[in-house]
Every structure is written in C-alpha cells, then in structure tokens.
Amino acid sequence: MKLIHVLGPGCEKCGRLAANAEQAVRDSGCVARVVKVKEISEMLTFDGVSALPALAVDGVVKVCGRVPGVDEIQAMIG
C-alpha cells in the first residue's frame, strides 16, 4: 500500500491538493492511503519541503508550493 502525505496547514490549496490526491487514488485503482499532515513538527520530518502545500509519496516529497492535477498525481503514484 502506498502512503500519500498532504502537507499543509489546512488552507484552500491544501484542501484542493488532498481532494486531487484522493481522486487520483480512486481513478488509478492504486491501493493507497491519503494522510493530511497539519502539524508543523511533523512536516519538518520530511526532507525537501521548501513551500506548502506539499505532497509526499512513500515518504519522498514530490511537489512543493503548488497543487498538481489528478493526472500528475496518478503518474507519481503509478
């Protein structure tokens, strides 16, 4: 099972990123869990986070500071 982390304080962009990640999981049929991380102390455990929101797949930060589309996230988790 893949583990997808959405890192951000809960702003509008964070919500869109979480929704896109959940849709990407549903559309791809991939077995994955989407976890929202809102605590700064937990966000700091991820290497490479330079801006929020950020998306990590299996602990590896893939995107920072923007909201990728569903197709782009599918490519990351595929």
PDB file of N, CA and C in Angstrom:
ATOM      1  N   MET A   1       0.840  -1.176   0.000  1.00  0.00           N
ATOM      2  CA  MET A   1       0.000   0.000   0.000  1.00  0.00           C
ATOM      3  C   MET A   1       0.886   1.241   0.000  1.00  0.00           C
ATOM      4  N   LYS A   2       0.557   2.170  -0.872  1.00  0.00           N
ATOM      5  CA  LYS A   2       1.277   3.445  -0.927  1.00  0.00           C
ATOM      6  C   LYS A   2       0.732   4.360   0.162  1.00  0.00           C
ATOM      7  N   LEU A   3       1.599   5.221   0.657  1.00  0.00           N
ATOM      8  CA  LEU A   3       1.217   6.200   1.658  1.00  0.00           C
ATOM      9  C   LEU A   3       1.475   7.584   1.081  1.00  0.00           C
ATOM     10  N   ILE A   4       0.419   8.356   0.966  1.00  0.00           N
ATOM     11  CA  ILE A   4       0.492   9.692   0.375  1.00  0.00           C
ATOM     12  C   ILE A   4       0.226  10.710   1.480  1.00  0.00           C
ATOM     13  N   HIS A   5       1.174  11.623   1.671  1.00  0.00           N
ATOM     14  CA  HIS A   5       1.018  12.674   2.674  1.00  0.00           C
ATOM     15  C   HIS A   5       0.756  14.006   1.987  1.00  0.00           C
ATOM     16  N   VAL A   6      -0.266  14.702   2.434  1.00  0.00           N
ATOM     17  CA  VAL A   6      -0.551  16.066   2.003  1.00  0.00           C
ATOM     18  C   VAL A   6      -0.130  16.958   3.161  1.00  0.00           C
ATOM     19  N   LEU A   7       0.903  17.770   2.934  1.00  0.00           N
ATOM     20  CA  LEU A   7       1.466  18.615   3.982  1.00  0.00           C
ATOM     21  C   LEU A   7       0.967  20.044   3.817  1.00  0.00           C
ATOM     22  N   GLY A   8       0.345  20.573   4.860  1.00  0.00           N
ATOM     23  CA  GLY A   8      -0.126  21.949   4.812  1.00  0.00           C
ATOM     24  C   GLY A   8      -1.019  22.256   5.995  1.00  0.00           C
ATOM     25  N   PRO A   9      -1.179  23.542   6.296  1.00  0.00           N
ATOM     26  CA  PRO A   9      -1.923  23.943   7.491  1.00  0.00           C
ATOM     27  C   PRO A   9      -3.440  23.798   7.391  1.00  0.00           C
ATOM     28  N   GLY A  10      -3.950  23.498   6.214  1.00  0.00           N
ATOM     29  CA  GLY A  10      -5.394  23.354   6.057  1.00  0.00           C
ATOM     30  C   GLY A  10      -6.029  24.468   5.235  1.00  0.00           C
ATOM     31  N   CYS A  11      -5.214  25.163   4.477  1.00  0.00           N
ATOM     32  CA  CYS A  11      -5.714  26.251   3.628  1.00  0.00           C
ATOM     33  C   CYS A  11      -6.482  25.690   2.422  1.00  0.00           C
ATOM     34  N   GLU A  12      -7.005  26.578   1.607  1.00  0.00           N
ATOM     35  CA  GLU A  12      -7.767  26.169   0.424  1.00  0.00           C
ATOM     36  C   GLU A  12      -6.922  25.310  -0.522  1.00  0.00           C
ATOM     37  N   LYS A  13      -5.673  25.710  -0.764  1.00  0.00           N
ATOM     38  CA  LYS A  13      -4.799  24.925  -1.642  1.00  0.00           C
ATOM     39  C   LYS A  13      -4.550  23.530  -1.068  1.00  0.00           C
ATOM     40  N   CYS A  14      -4.394  23.455   0.237  1.00  0.00           N
ATOM     41  CA  CYS A  14      -4.183  22.150   0.888  1.00  0.00           C
ATOM     42  C   CYS A  14      -5.393  21.254   0.674  1.00  0.00           C
ATOM     43  N   GLY A  15      -6.564  21.825   0.794  1.00  0.00           N
ATOM     44  CA  GLY A  15      -7.796  21.069   0.580  1.00  0.00           C
ATOM     45  C   GLY A  15      -7.912  20.571  -0.845  1.00  0.00           C
ATOM     46  N   ARG A  16      -7.539  21.432  -1.809  1.00  0.00           N
ATOM     47  CA  ARG A  16      -7.579  21.019  -3.223  1.00  0.00           C
ATOM     48  C   ARG A  16      -6.571  19.916  -3.490  1.00  0.00           C
ATOM     49  N   LEU A  17      -5.380  20.031  -2.901  1.00  0.00           N
ATOM     50  CA  LEU A  17      -4.354  19.007  -3.087  1.00  0.00           C
ATOM     51  C   LEU A  17      -4.823  17.672  -2.509  1.00  0.00           C
ATOM     52  N   ALA A  18      -5.417  17.700  -1.331  1.00  0.00           N
ATOM     53  CA  ALA A  18      -5.925  16.470  -0.722  1.00  0.00           C
ATOM     54  C   ALA A  18      -7.022  15.854  -1.586  1.00  0.00           C
ATOM     55  N   ALA A  19      -7.933  16.691  -2.088  1.00  0.00           N
ATOM     56  CA  ALA A  19      -9.020  16.193  -2.941  1.00  0.00           C
ATOM     57  C   ALA A  19      -8.464  15.593  -4.233  1.00  0.00           C
ATOM     58  N   ASN A  20      -7.476  16.245  -4.835  1.00  0.00           N
ATOM     59  CA  ASN A  20      -6.863  15.722  -6.062  1.00  0.00           C
ATOM     60  C   ASN A  20      -6.143  14.401  -5.795  1.00  0.00           C
ATOM     61  N   ALA A  21      -5.470  14.301  -4.656  1.00  0.00           N
ATOM     62  CA  ALA A  21      -4.772  13.061  -4.315  1.00  0.00           C
ATOM     63  C   ALA A  21      -5.768  11.923  -4.112  1.00  0.00           C
ATOM     64  N   GLU A  22      -6.855  12.202  -3.414  1.00  0.00           N
ATOM     65  CA  GLU A  22      -7.878  11.176  -3.188  1.00  0.00           C
ATOM     66  C   GLU A  22      -8.518  10.741  -4.502  1.00  0.00           C
ATOM     67  N   GLN A  23      -8.763  11.705  -5.398  1.00  0.00           N
ATOM     68  CA  GLN A  23      -9.340  11.377  -6.710  1.00  0.00           C
ATOM     69  C   GLN A  23      -8.355  10.558  -7.537  1.00  0.00           C
ATOM     70  N   ALA A  24      -7.081  10.903  -7.474  1.00  0.00           N
ATOM     71  CA  ALA A  24      -6.050  10.166  -8.215  1.00  0.00           C
ATOM     72  C   ALA A  24      -5.994   8.717  -7.747  1.00  0.00           C
ATOM     73  N   VAL A  25      -6.111   8.506  -6.454  1.00  0.00           N
ATOM     74  CA  VAL A  25      -6.102   7.140  -5.914  1.00  0.00           C
ATOM     75  C   VAL A  25      -7.318   6.379  -6.419  1.00  0.00           C
ATOM     76  N   ARG A  26      -8.487   7.005  -6.343  1.00  0.00           N
ATOM     77  CA  ARG A  26      -9.713   6.342  -6.821  1.00  0.00           C
ATOM     78  C   ARG A  26      -9.630   6.011  -8.304  1.00  0.00           C
ATOM     79  N   ASP A  27      -9.187   6.972  -9.109  1.00  0.00           N
ATOM     80  CA  ASP A  27      -9.145   6.789 -10.568  1.00  0.00           C
ATOM     81  C   ASP A  27      -8.113   5.753 -10.997  1.00  0.00           C
ATOM     82  N   SER A  28      -7.007   5.678 -10.276  1.00  0.00           N
ATOM     83  CA  SER A  28      -5.931   4.776 -10.681  1.00  0.00           C
ATOM     84  C   SER A  28      -6.169   3.343 -10.217  1.00  0.00           C
ATOM     85  N   GLY A  29      -7.009   3.179  -9.211  1.00  0.00           N
ATOM     86  CA  GLY A  29      -7.215   1.845  -8.659  1.00  0.00           C
ATOM     87  C   GLY A  29      -6.064   1.397  -7.777  1.00  0.00           C
ATOM     88  N   CYS A  30      -5.138   2.290  -7.527  1.00  0.00           N
ATOM     89  CA  CYS A  30      -3.976   2.001  -6.676  1.00  0.00           C
ATOM     90  C   CYS A  30      -4.442   1.825  -5.227  1.00  0.00           C
ATOM     91  N   VAL A  31      -3.795   0.925  -4.526  1.00  0.00           N
ATOM     92  CA  VAL A  31      -4.084   0.756  -3.102  1.00  0.00           C
ATOM     93  C   VAL A  31      -3.210   1.760  -2.361  1.00  0.00           C
ATOM     94  N   ALA A  32      -3.850   2.791  -1.832  1.00  0.00           N
ATOM     95  CA  ALA A  32      -3.100   3.855  -1.175  1.00  0.00           C
ATOM     96  C   ALA A  32      -3.958   4.503  -0.105  1.00  0.00           C
ATOM     97  N   ARG A  33      -3.263   5.159   0.822  1.00  0.00           N
ATOM     98  CA  ARG A  33      -3.942   5.900   1.879  1.00  0.00           C
ATOM     99  C   ARG A  33      -3.435   7.332   1.824  1.00  0.00           C
ATOM    100  N   VAL A  34      -4.357   8.286   1.855  1.00  0.00           N
ATOM    101  CA  VAL A  34      -4.013   9.705   1.847  1.00  0.00           C
ATOM    102  C   VAL A  34      -4.123  10.224   3.279  1.00  0.00           C
ATOM    103  N   VAL A  35      -3.022  10.806   3.763  1.00  0.00           N
ATOM    104  CA  VAL A  35      -2.960  11.331   5.124  1.00  0.00           C
ATOM    105  C   VAL A  35      -2.684  12.827   5.048  1.00  0.00           C
ATOM    106  N   LYS A  36      -3.484  13.612   5.761  1.00  0.00           N
ATOM    107  CA  LYS A  36      -3.267  15.056   5.829  1.00  0.00           C
ATOM    108  C   LYS A  36      -2.403  15.360   7.045  1.00  0.00           C
ATOM    109  N   VAL A  37      -1.327  16.089   6.816  1.00  0.00           N
ATOM    110  CA  VAL A  37      -0.399  16.463   7.892  1.00  0.00           C
ATOM    111  C   VAL A  37      -0.503  17.970   8.092  1.00  0.00           C
ATOM    112  N   LYS A  38      -1.011  18.382   9.251  1.00  0.00           N
ATOM    113  CA  LYS A  38      -1.208  19.810   9.535  1.00  0.00           C
ATOM    114  C   LYS A  38      -0.243  20.343  10.588  1.00  0.00           C
ATOM    115  N   GLU A  39       0.404  19.445  11.312  1.00  0.00           N
ATOM    116  CA  GLU A  39       1.318  19.857  12.376  1.00  0.00           C
ATOM    117  C   GLU A  39       2.707  20.190  11.802  1.00  0.00           C
ATOM    118  N   ILE A  40       3.184  21.378  12.118  1.00  0.00           N
ATOM    119  CA  ILE A  40       4.493  21.830  11.625  1.00  0.00           C
ATOM    120  C   ILE A  40       5.596  20.855  12.032  1.00  0.00           C
ATOM    121  N   SER A  41       5.559  20.385  13.260  1.00  0.00           N
ATOM    122  CA  SER A  41       6.616  19.486  13.741  1.00  0.00           C
ATOM    123  C   SER A  41       6.670  18.205  12.906  1.00  0.00           C
ATOM    124  N   GLU A  42       5.531  17.708  12.477  1.00  0.00           N
ATOM    125  CA  GLU A  42       5.518  16.507  11.642  1.00  0.00           C
ATOM    126  C   GLU A  42       5.971  16.828  10.217  1.00  0.00           C
ATOM    127  N   MET A  43       5.590  18.011   9.707  1.00  0.00           N
ATOM    128  CA  MET A  43       6.021  18.414   8.361  1.00  0.00           C
ATOM    129  C   MET A  43       7.539  18.496   8.280  1.00  0.00           C
ATOM    130  N   LEU A  44       8.168  18.923   9.366  1.00  0.00           N
ATOM    131  CA  LEU A  44       9.620  19.090   9.386  1.00  0.00           C
ATOM    132  C   LEU A  44      10.366  17.767   9.317  1.00  0.00           C
ATOM    133  N   THR A  45       9.673  16.654   9.478  1.00  0.00           N
ATOM    134  CA  THR A  45      10.334  15.345   9.375  1.00  0.00           C
ATOM    135  C   THR A  45      10.542  14.928   7.924  1.00  0.00           C
ATOM    136  N   PHE A  46       9.928  15.646   6.982  1.00  0.00           N
ATOM    137  CA  PHE A  46      10.064  15.341   5.554  1.00  0.00           C
ATOM    138  C   PHE A  46      11.188  16.187   4.967  1.00  0.00           C
ATOM    139  N   ASP A  47      12.164  15.532   4.316  1.00  0.00           N
ATOM    140  CA  ASP A  47      13.263  16.253   3.656  1.00  0.00           C
ATOM    141  C   ASP A  47      12.775  16.864   2.357  1.00  0.00           C
ATOM    142  N   GLY A  48      13.190  18.098   2.091  1.00  0.00           N
ATOM    143  CA  GLY A  48      12.923  18.718   0.806  1.00  0.00           C
ATOM    144  C   GLY A  48      11.678  19.566   0.729  1.00  0.00           C
ATOM    145  N   VAL A  49      11.012  19.813   1.840  1.00  0.00           N
ATOM    146  CA  VAL A  49       9.817  20.663   1.815  1.00  0.00           C
ATOM    147  C   VAL A  49      10.282  22.120   1.848  1.00  0.00           C
ATOM    148  N   SER A  50      10.090  22.815   0.721  1.00  0.00           N
ATOM    149  CA  SER A  50      10.528  24.203   0.623  1.00  0.00           C
ATOM    150  C   SER A  50       9.365  25.180   0.617  1.00  0.00           C
ATOM    151  N   ALA A  51       8.151  24.678   0.382  1.00  0.00           N
ATOM    152  CA  ALA A  51       6.956  25.521   0.361  1.00  0.00           C
ATOM    153  C   ALA A  51       5.746  24.623   0.586  1.00  0.00           C
ATOM    154  N   LEU A  52       4.658  25.234   1.009  1.00  0.00           N
ATOM    155  CA  LEU A  52       3.419  24.496   1.248  1.00  0.00           C
ATOM    156  C   LEU A  52       2.344  24.971   0.291  1.00  0.00           C
ATOM    157  N   PRO A  53       1.408  24.138  -0.081  1.00  0.00           N
ATOM    158  CA  PRO A  53       1.294  22.748   0.321  1.00  0.00           C
ATOM    159  C   PRO A  53       2.358  21.886  -0.368  1.00  0.00           C
ATOM    160  N   ALA A  54       2.548  20.702   0.177  1.00  0.00           N
ATOM    161  CA  ALA A  54       3.499  19.750  -0.403  1.00  0.00           C
ATOM    162  C   ALA A  54       2.853  18.370  -0.426  1.00  0.00           C
ATOM    163  N   LEU A  55       3.362  17.536  -1.326  1.00  0.00           N
ATOM    164  CA  LEU A  55       2.849  16.180  -1.478  1.00  0.00           C
ATOM    165  C   LEU A  55       4.023  15.213  -1.406  1.00  0.00           C
ATOM    166  N   ALA A  56       3.888  14.196  -0.563  1.00  0.00           N
ATOM    167  CA  ALA A  56       4.924  13.164  -0.446  1.00  0.00           C
ATOM    168  C   ALA A  56       4.293  11.808  -0.727  1.00  0.00           C
ATOM    169  N   VAL A  57       5.033  10.977  -1.454  1.00  0.00           N
ATOM    170  CA  VAL A  57       4.587   9.619  -1.753  1.00  0.00           C
ATOM    171  C   VAL A  57       5.606   8.667  -1.146  1.00  0.00           C
ATOM    172  N   ASP A  58       5.134   7.828  -0.258  1.00  0.00           N
ATOM    173  CA  ASP A  58       6.004   6.888   0.462  1.00  0.00           C
ATOM    174  C   ASP A  58       7.208   7.588   1.086  1.00  0.00           C
ATOM    175  N   GLY A  59       6.946   8.764   1.669  1.00  0.00           N
ATOM    176  CA  GLY A  59       7.976   9.495   2.396  1.00  0.00           C
ATOM    177  C   GLY A  59       8.876  10.386   1.559  1.00  0.00           C
ATOM    178  N   VAL A  60       8.707  10.359   0.233  1.00  0.00           N
ATOM    179  CA  VAL A  60       9.532  11.172  -0.661  1.00  0.00           C
ATOM    180  C   VAL A  60       8.709  12.358  -1.161  1.00  0.00           C
ATOM    181  N   VAL A  61       9.197  13.567  -0.912  1.00  0.00           N
ATOM    182  CA  VAL A  61       8.487  14.775  -1.336  1.00  0.00           C
ATOM    183  C   VAL A  61       8.556  14.881  -2.856  1.00  0.00           C
ATOM    184  N   LYS A  62       7.397  15.000  -3.474  1.00  0.00           N
ATOM    185  CA  LYS A  62       7.306  15.060  -4.937  1.00  0.00           C
ATOM    186  C   LYS A  62       6.986  16.456  -5.444  1.00  0.00           C
ATOM    187  N   VAL A  63       6.209  17.227  -4.682  1.00  0.00           N
ATOM    188  CA  VAL A  63       5.761  18.552  -5.129  1.00  0.00           C
ATOM    189  C   VAL A  63       5.714  19.484  -3.926  1.00  0.00           C
ATOM    190  N   CYS A  64       6.167  20.736  -4.136  1.00  0.00           N
ATOM    191  CA  CYS A  64       6.089  21.771  -3.095  1.00  0.00           C
ATOM    192  C   CYS A  64       5.547  23.063  -3.694  1.00  0.00           C
ATOM    193  N   GLY A  65       4.679  23.724  -2.962  1.00  0.00           N
ATOM    194  CA  GLY A  65       4.249  25.067  -3.322  1.00  0.00           C
ATOM    195  C   GLY A  65       3.229  25.185  -4.431  1.00  0.00           C
ATOM    196  N   ARG A  66       2.664  24.068  -4.862  1.00  0.00           N
ATOM    197  CA  ARG A  66       1.637  24.134  -5.908  1.00  0.00           C
ATOM    198  C   ARG A  66       0.711  22.936  -5.787  1.00  0.00           C
ATOM    199  N   VAL A  67      -0.385  22.989  -6.527  1.00  0.00           N
ATOM    200  CA  VAL A  67      -1.378  21.920  -6.492  1.00  0.00           C
ATOM    201  C   VAL A  67      -1.365  21.194  -7.833  1.00  0.00           C
ATOM    202  N   PRO A  68      -0.741  20.024  -7.895  1.00  0.00           N
ATOM    203  CA  PRO A  68      -0.744  19.273  -9.146  1.00  0.00           C
ATOM    204  C   PRO A  68      -2.124  18.720  -9.444  1.00  0.00           C
ATOM    205  N   GLY A  69      -2.398  18.505 -10.715  1.00  0.00           N
ATOM    206  CA  GLY A  69      -3.664  17.929 -11.120  1.00  0.00           C
ATOM    207  C   GLY A  69      -3.739  16.446 -10.832  1.00  0.00           C
ATOM    208  N   VAL A  70      -4.922  15.899 -10.995  1.00  0.00           N
ATOM    209  CA  VAL A  70      -5.167  14.474 -10.724  1.00  0.00           C
ATOM    210  C   VAL A  70      -4.263  13.613 -11.591  1.00  0.00           C
ATOM    211  N   ASP A  71      -4.139  13.929 -12.873  1.00  0.00           N
ATOM    212  CA  ASP A  71      -3.309  13.132 -13.782  1.00  0.00           C
ATOM    213  C   ASP A  71      -1.850  13.117 -13.346  1.00  0.00           C
ATOM    214  N   GLU A  72      -1.343  14.275 -12.920  1.00  0.00           N
ATOM    215  CA  GLU A  72       0.050  14.354 -12.492  1.00  0.00           C
ATOM    216  C   GLU A  72       0.274  13.524 -11.227  1.00  0.00           C
ATOM    217  N   ILE A  73      -0.670  13.554 -10.318  1.00  0.00           N
ATOM    218  CA  ILE A  73      -0.544  12.748  -9.100  1.00  0.00           C
ATOM    219  C   ILE A  73      -0.629  11.272  -9.428  1.00  0.00           C
ATOM    220  N   GLN A  74      -1.504  10.898 -10.352  1.00  0.00           N
ATOM    221  CA  GLN A  74      -1.586   9.491 -10.777  1.00  0.00           C
ATOM    222  C   GLN A  74      -0.236   9.004 -11.285  1.00  0.00           C
ATOM    223  N   ALA A  75       0.454   9.829 -12.059  1.00  0.00           N
ATOM    224  CA  ALA A  75       1.768   9.455 -12.580  1.00  0.00           C
ATOM    225  C   ALA A  75       2.767   9.237 -11.439  1.00  0.00           C
ATOM    226  N   MET A  76       2.634  10.021 -10.365  1.00  0.00           N
ATOM    227  CA  MET A  76       3.543   9.885  -9.225  1.00  0.00           C
ATOM    228  C   MET A  76       3.298   8.613  -8.434  1.00  0.00           C
ATOM    229  N   ILE A  77       2.055   8.192  -8.365  1.00  0.00           N
ATOM    230  CA  ILE A  77       1.736   7.017  -7.547  1.00  0.00           C
ATOM    231  C   ILE A  77       1.672   5.736  -8.354  1.00  0.00           C
ATOM    232  N   GLY A  78       1.675   5.886  -9.694  1.00  0.00           N
ATOM    233  CA  GLY A  78       1.566   4.730 -10.574  1.00  0.00           C
ATOM    234  C   GLY A  78       2.763   3.909 -10.544  1.00  0.00           C
TER     235      GLY A  78
END
